[in-house]
Steps between C-alpha positions, in 0.01 A plus 500: 500500500226354279626150572500566874148640487377201303670264744336682790156477340545127444590447864211721612258292292650179635464630856133589443429150372670347804309736727170399341582135565618552860150472642279212401148541364235339720128462457378579850195315636456593866192394702377693802588190708646155434331326792134546593405318819145632544201515264489882533843510331389317187491809276844554345623805309788489252750754371629410155776696328814453292806662654838461672406397856818589686532840337122559512497619142477592233156354438458356150161516323287185497262395227178317577598169668419189299368317806477527877377207702513282808575131537318337791562127511420369153277799423609807302298819546513779242542839672594704194180702532607625844800691362475878526746746341713697746746778427843492667760765408290582196511139374222247479492231768212300646311424816279200562282347768428136575304306759648191663245225446579213734779377730822432314773660294388745233770530230443828317669541163516753219620502140574851369544623146866481393694818583740649246831610658659730239834532682556125465289442186324224690143396568440413866214270601470401865247249631455599864334342801453532875342264755241607759400252770147499641396362840818298553432216255844455344398327180605599149800731541740245347292427190601653164248720325616387156647833387757490215771605749440449869667480839351218708577564868674223692457697823154606614484855355336673797559514874872549433741655750765748395819304431320183393612332179256491210540218248326478165486276195512677162283344229484589131218329312470267799867393504772594752753757375858435616734798504220758477564852624275611785497871583396605850389845612354647816185713488669804650191672638562871563862446387606408853795288380799686356732278295881542513519480120300373201623142543274473806181602319434161339619177658572215255496125561503200265302179503686173553494195273144424617369851435495594871627823656512637854536843658494630858302822542679743738223755559128499581265586216417383149758326282468432129666205325516504120622190312608599149504283187553564131170534317646510151434782254208718397475820294566825684292817449720585200436160342856383559565174685541542876556277802218384727589455866256283695480521876329303774452724806384423852460740792581397858451698823719464808450629855739575784497275805416721796 
């Protein structure tokens, strides 16, 4: 009886660990629009939170981001001062506002504080970006920001129809990463999508020998792509050595053809 109970507890613990890993962590960086075709649309608002997009929760607490900025051509603009704390499900998240300055692609990016995931004894650090086009000048969307881990789009990352294929190049310290895991999740606004089982929550693709991946998005809305690489070790909160998972995230919006 004792042996059976112990065996059951072991399996229950194992199941909880698997359940915690079923949904991927994503740093969400969603602008109020990804294309602004008139000067009156130049003010952009952002929602920034750390969560499981498909399941719409739980929301994990965020520390003060290290940096938040915008790349416009060869110019980098510091927007860290625009960040404002925001509470979601009792956890700290952020809002921000930015003003599109001139025609062209504005590549917004954020570096958060590392997040400690106790269930996996892992630090998670995701460098996240999204592209907003202003006044139709399609210049700059394919240029890397220079983040430690980054997805460089090989398909223009806005004006995308549902069902189109998105292709991206994964870079780590400026070099392509062959065989990298890329997790994909849908921002399931209002929980409209019901998955058949947990395998559908997070889609997983791998980069090829050149560090390139592709994925066709089957539904209109925002899609997050997170390229994961090993960041080595760093002390956990208890002082013991723990893994550091680095991620390069990009958000893409699709629309139905009507």
